[in-house]
Amino acid sequence: MRTYRIAAIPADGIGLEIIPEGIRVLEALEKRTGSFRMTFETFPWGSEYYHAHGRMMPEDGLETLKAFDAIFFGSVGHPSVPDHISLWGLRLPICQGFDQYANVRPARILPGIRSPLRDRGPEDLDWVVVRENTEGEYAGVGGRAHTGHPEEVGMEVSVFTRAGVSRIMRFAFDLARKRKRRQLTLVTKSNAQRHGMVLWDEIFQETAAGFPDVATDRMLVDAATTRMVLRPETLDVVVATNLHADILSDLAAALSGSLGMGATANLNPERKYPSMFEPIHGSAFDIMGKGIANPIGTFWSAVLMLEHLGEAESASLLMSAIESVTARGDRLPRDLGGTATTREVTDAVCRVLSS
Ligand code: IPM
Ligand code: MG
């Protein structure tokens, strides 16, 4: 029996509501297939922990997480803690510390879901956004000087390294090669940003030479947003920087029906460290504690986790269970136009898995 140790970090907001439901679905899947076993250890890190201990996670947090096969993460952020503190205290140190440089965000219009794009269905939108996840605009480099004085300055320095760009390019080309359309679009802003972004263009070109079977094109990020809305069927895999892909992946999730659908894998492809799987929606203070959060982004992230662990068959079984619930349409959460609670959506997926 293949056994996996999973670290669960629900953290803040609706993360506390959807991670237990994700675990419930994985347990139902485990029962159904009998082919793997997962044990979950839940860590109470996040903003409440911050108020009690002055930090978002213990000093040896990464050391603790290292022993796990994967991390199942909810969302971080609370009105009582400044966002840059909560983010830099928990999620970003895990991504950077575990060198999870490939952030993978699939987006599809699942059967039965109505896209905000008029007359568009499943055959029109099937993308994967690949986001560089350890450097670029979120490298954390910069500083402030003259604090509090009229000449105060804040510098946010984007860092693009040949090593960092090359590895995300290779990853994106490899991923594109495995898909039906085998198409990769590079998104940058190399007309206005003439240093780092031109480096991206050059390394993209160099890497493409090793992947003659992958069709390529390039777009500026502003134009990419209009293409996503107006000609979604022309895109397949998109590779972009930390900031650009952060923005584009929210748009991708919304166009696929709702931000609540968005799923993420933060991968360390070399498997030197555990990878982390999370929905992209964030802690959503406006609906927290109401039991109405959409858990599908979390379930889809669980699918990505299973794929990464090598449980391809179980992964596709879970994905089909999600799709049969969306196709039936009578257990959709509110953000998708339904009335089902988080628990009811989960129950529906578990029911499909046990039938
Ligand atoms: C995401 C989120 C985070 C990010 C937030 C919480 C800063 O928006 O996963 O896309 O940008 O990395
Ligand atoms: Mg984001």
XYZ file of C-alpha atoms and ligand atoms in Angstrom:
368
model
C 0.000 0.000 0.000
C 1.395 3.408 -0.978
C 1.223 5.727 2.016
C 1.520 9.501 2.082
C 1.969 11.894 4.976
C 0.167 15.147 4.301
C 0.633 18.357 6.309
C -2.633 20.296 6.370
C -2.435 24.051 7.027
C -5.951 25.534 6.864
C -4.580 28.894 8.183
C -7.147 31.715 7.923
C -10.642 32.693 6.797
C -12.453 30.175 4.622
C -9.274 28.088 4.541
C -10.473 26.767 7.900
C -13.731 25.660 6.273
C -12.542 24.146 3.019
C -9.449 22.175 4.046
C -11.414 19.777 6.323
C -13.810 19.214 3.401
C -10.872 18.532 1.097
C -9.626 15.939 3.575
C -13.091 14.390 3.713
C -13.166 14.002 -0.069
C -9.665 12.488 -0.096
C -10.714 10.011 2.577
C -13.750 9.013 0.510
C -11.478 8.572 -2.505
C -9.053 6.460 -0.503
C -11.916 4.219 0.591
C -13.193 3.934 -2.969
C -9.901 2.996 -4.636
C -8.141 1.159 -1.818
C -4.900 1.872 -3.658
C -3.287 4.445 -1.391
C -3.404 5.714 2.168
C -3.078 9.276 3.356
C -2.469 10.405 6.903
C -3.113 14.053 7.701
C -1.511 16.148 10.373
C -3.140 19.554 10.795
C -1.072 22.561 11.891
C -2.795 25.516 13.591
C -0.578 28.135 11.950
C -1.911 31.434 10.660
C -3.170 34.746 11.997
C -4.599 33.416 15.245
C -1.298 31.709 15.938
C 0.337 35.073 15.187
C -1.697 36.818 17.883
C -0.737 34.154 20.429
C 2.938 33.711 19.483
C 4.008 36.793 17.540
C 4.733 34.796 14.416
C 2.688 33.040 11.740
C 4.411 29.691 12.228
C 7.073 28.374 14.603
C 10.685 29.136 13.861
C 11.316 25.524 12.907
C 8.136 25.327 10.788
C 9.921 24.436 7.576
C 11.996 21.830 9.365
C 8.751 20.220 10.559
C 7.126 20.342 7.113
C 10.164 18.821 5.419
C 9.220 15.367 6.665
C 5.904 15.365 4.768
C 5.126 14.169 1.249
C 2.970 17.207 0.471
C 1.335 20.261 2.019
C -2.397 20.919 1.708
C -2.881 24.642 2.296
C -6.033 26.728 2.843
C -5.558 30.477 2.673
C -3.700 33.140 4.567
C -4.826 36.614 5.571
C -6.915 38.187 8.332
C -8.255 41.716 8.830
C -6.332 41.992 12.111
C -2.877 41.322 10.610
C -1.317 43.392 7.803
C -1.361 41.297 4.616
C 2.340 41.592 3.918
C 3.091 40.244 7.409
C 0.788 37.247 7.146
C 1.907 36.428 3.612
C 5.623 36.790 4.310
C 5.215 34.886 7.572
C 3.721 31.721 6.150
C 2.967 31.111 2.491
C 5.894 32.836 0.807
C 8.567 31.375 3.136
C 7.207 27.926 2.282
C 7.245 28.596 -1.494
C 10.721 30.122 -1.407
C 12.183 27.913 1.320
C 11.093 24.728 -0.432
C 12.073 26.084 -3.844
C 8.550 25.567 -5.187
C 9.380 27.496 -8.325
C 6.669 26.132 -10.576
C 3.214 27.399 -9.758
C 0.688 25.565 -11.908
C -2.891 26.822 -12.298
C -5.286 24.934 -14.556
C -8.511 26.587 -15.697
C -11.382 24.938 -17.542
C -15.086 25.532 -17.789
C -16.361 22.356 -16.149
C -19.529 20.725 -17.514
C -22.678 22.428 -16.216
C -20.868 25.637 -15.210
C -21.852 28.908 -16.818
C -18.881 31.076 -17.739
C -19.307 34.845 -17.537
C -18.191 34.706 -21.191
C -21.377 34.655 -23.236
C -21.940 31.488 -25.281
C -18.688 29.863 -24.183
C -18.485 26.277 -22.921
C -15.979 23.570 -21.976
C -14.520 23.312 -25.487
C -13.604 27.020 -25.535
C -11.445 27.339 -22.453
C -8.830 24.827 -21.370
C -5.707 26.523 -20.066
C -2.823 26.043 -17.705
C -1.153 29.161 -16.346
C 2.440 28.482 -15.283
C 3.684 31.097 -12.840
C 7.285 31.615 -11.790
C 6.982 31.336 -8.041
C 10.246 32.189 -6.312
C 11.637 35.418 -7.757
C 10.569 38.207 -10.115
C 8.405 40.925 -8.643
C 7.815 38.949 -5.422
C 11.461 38.199 -4.710
C 11.188 40.327 -1.594
C 14.157 42.453 -2.599
C 14.088 46.184 -1.929
C 13.784 48.428 1.044
C 12.668 51.711 2.494
C 14.665 54.711 3.527
C 13.962 58.136 5.060
C 11.073 56.492 6.863
C 8.441 59.007 7.857
C 10.200 61.929 6.165
C 8.971 63.757 3.077
C 11.758 62.168 1.039
C 10.727 58.657 2.040
C 11.420 56.068 -0.624
C 10.179 52.488 -1.125
C 11.921 50.243 -3.617
C 10.460 46.975 -4.851
C 13.095 45.337 -6.990
C 12.186 42.660 -9.523
C 14.800 39.948 -9.719
C 15.107 37.751 -12.798
C 17.949 35.264 -12.947
C 19.004 33.130 -15.882
C 18.770 30.034 -13.690
C 15.321 30.975 -12.412
C 13.909 31.863 -15.820
C 15.442 28.860 -17.590
C 13.978 26.349 -15.180
C 10.457 27.739 -15.384
C 10.700 27.774 -19.181
C 11.815 24.151 -19.303
C 9.002 23.237 -16.946
C 6.381 25.051 -19.051
C 7.615 23.557 -22.326
C 7.620 20.086 -20.774
C 4.071 20.570 -19.571
C 2.893 21.961 -22.930
C 4.457 18.998 -24.706
C 2.286 16.595 -22.702
C -0.968 18.310 -23.685
C -3.087 17.753 -26.767
C -2.498 21.142 -28.374
C 1.161 21.459 -27.449
C 1.110 25.208 -27.470
C 2.927 27.608 -25.172
C 2.354 31.352 -24.966
C 4.955 33.569 -23.324
C 3.471 36.585 -21.574
C 5.736 39.509 -20.623
C 5.871 43.265 -20.808
C 9.142 43.497 -22.649
C 8.268 46.657 -24.541
C 8.188 48.777 -21.376
C 10.352 46.641 -19.084
C 13.468 46.381 -21.153
C 15.835 44.444 -18.883
C 14.348 41.491 -17.030
C 11.513 41.006 -19.484
C 13.842 40.986 -22.468
C 15.843 38.312 -20.642
C 12.568 36.335 -20.449
C 12.063 36.740 -24.210
C 15.581 35.567 -24.974
C 15.498 32.531 -22.705
C 12.072 31.579 -24.064
C 13.518 31.624 -27.580
C 16.556 29.573 -26.532
C 14.457 27.002 -24.700
C 12.017 26.684 -27.609
C 14.835 25.326 -29.764
C 14.855 22.184 -27.630
C 11.099 21.692 -28.029
C 10.398 21.780 -31.776
C 7.135 19.906 -31.207
C 5.661 22.753 -29.127
C 4.065 25.670 -30.991
C 4.954 29.035 -29.452
C 3.825 32.613 -29.473
C 4.413 35.735 -27.402
C 2.121 38.389 -26.002
C 2.345 41.479 -23.883
C 0.410 41.109 -20.673
C -2.146 43.814 -21.420
C -2.979 42.249 -24.767
C -3.098 38.820 -23.117
C -6.046 39.878 -20.940
C -8.129 40.795 -23.979
C -7.208 37.568 -25.754
C -8.320 35.558 -22.719
C -11.706 37.247 -22.838
C -12.265 37.549 -26.590
C -10.491 34.491 -28.044
C -10.119 32.003 -25.180
C -9.998 29.048 -27.556
C -6.651 30.213 -28.989
C -4.734 29.657 -25.730
C -3.323 26.487 -24.180
C -0.387 26.825 -21.755
C 0.734 30.303 -20.666
C 4.020 31.039 -18.907
C 4.541 34.348 -17.103
C 6.254 36.042 -14.200
C 5.163 35.905 -10.584
C 3.143 39.144 -10.769
C 1.725 38.799 -14.264
C 0.618 35.201 -13.748
C -0.829 36.071 -10.334
C -3.163 38.495 -12.084
C -3.853 36.365 -15.159
C -4.687 33.311 -13.062
C -7.386 35.184 -11.132
C -8.850 36.251 -14.463
C -8.607 32.671 -15.727
C -10.469 31.345 -12.691
C -13.190 33.986 -12.980
C -13.677 33.257 -16.687
C -13.977 29.558 -15.922
C -16.944 30.352 -13.670
C -15.680 31.739 -10.388
C -12.562 32.487 -8.395
C -13.745 29.624 -6.187
C -12.823 27.140 -8.943
C -9.141 28.107 -9.067
C -6.634 25.436 -8.035
C -2.886 25.598 -7.565
C 0.140 23.374 -7.321
C 3.298 24.994 -5.930
C 5.812 22.489 -7.195
C 9.390 21.684 -6.413
C 9.757 19.567 -9.552
C 13.036 18.008 -8.363
C 11.187 16.668 -5.307
C 13.943 17.722 -2.965
C 11.245 19.372 -0.834
C 7.520 18.790 -0.404
C 5.229 20.624 -2.818
C 2.182 22.595 -1.707
C -1.400 22.514 -3.009
C -4.002 25.218 -2.380
C -7.053 26.909 -3.832
C -6.256 30.369 -5.208
C -9.223 32.250 -3.723
C -7.665 33.556 -0.509
C -9.315 33.852 2.878
C -12.486 35.722 1.712
C -13.386 37.591 4.935
C -16.759 38.591 3.524
C -18.082 35.035 3.596
C -15.957 33.415 6.296
C -17.781 31.458 8.969
C -20.937 31.211 6.874
C -20.335 27.716 5.513
C -20.975 28.770 1.933
C -17.454 28.798 0.479
C -16.973 26.934 -2.782
C -14.788 23.890 -1.976
C -14.184 22.928 -5.624
C -10.914 24.859 -5.914
C -9.700 22.821 -2.944
C -10.862 19.513 -4.435
C -9.181 20.378 -7.724
C -6.000 21.207 -5.794
C -6.284 17.744 -4.227
C -6.391 16.344 -7.775
C -3.133 18.169 -8.524
C -1.647 16.775 -5.317
C -2.579 13.205 -6.301
C -1.074 13.716 -9.756
C 2.147 14.971 -8.210
C 2.296 12.015 -5.835
C 1.959 9.646 -8.794
C -1.659 8.613 -8.137
C -2.853 9.459 -11.656
C -5.768 7.049 -11.634
C -7.156 8.318 -8.340
C -6.598 11.883 -9.514
C -8.737 11.400 -12.601
C -11.380 9.570 -10.574
C -11.672 12.561 -8.239
C -11.761 14.986 -11.169
C -14.603 13.029 -12.792
C -16.490 13.008 -9.493
C -16.200 16.809 -9.332
C -17.342 17.079 -12.941
C -20.317 14.827 -12.461
C -21.469 17.023 -9.557
C -21.096 20.218 -11.623
C -22.791 18.564 -14.613
C -25.830 17.549 -12.541
C -26.035 21.111 -11.313
C -28.280 20.590 -8.269
C -25.462 20.925 -5.709
C -23.649 24.039 -6.818
C -22.322 26.589 -4.328
C -23.539 30.178 -4.396
C -20.690 31.663 -6.382
C -21.711 29.335 -9.217
C -25.350 30.322 -9.030
C -26.521 27.477 -6.781
C -27.695 27.327 -3.185
C -25.606 24.463 -1.778
C -23.476 24.925 1.329
C -19.815 23.933 1.449
C -20.811 20.748 3.248
C -23.522 19.868 0.729
C -21.144 20.222 -2.214
C -18.663 17.979 -0.390
C -21.368 15.426 0.407
C -22.346 15.320 -3.266
C -18.763 14.589 -4.365
C -18.368 11.943 -1.635
C -21.634 10.331 -2.751
C -20.391 10.017 -6.332
C -17.161 8.500 -5.028
C -18.959 5.906 -2.931
C -21.424 4.861 -5.638
C -2.279 33.767 -5.008
C -2.554 34.792 -3.984
C -1.305 35.138 -3.243
C -0.208 35.461 -4.200
C -1.595 36.274 -2.303
C -2.206 35.773 -1.012
C -0.500 37.245 -2.124
O -3.105 35.915 -4.584
O -2.002 32.634 -4.630
O -2.340 34.077 -6.184
O -0.304 36.414 -4.949
O 0.774 34.747 -4.267
Mg -3.336 35.758 -6.605
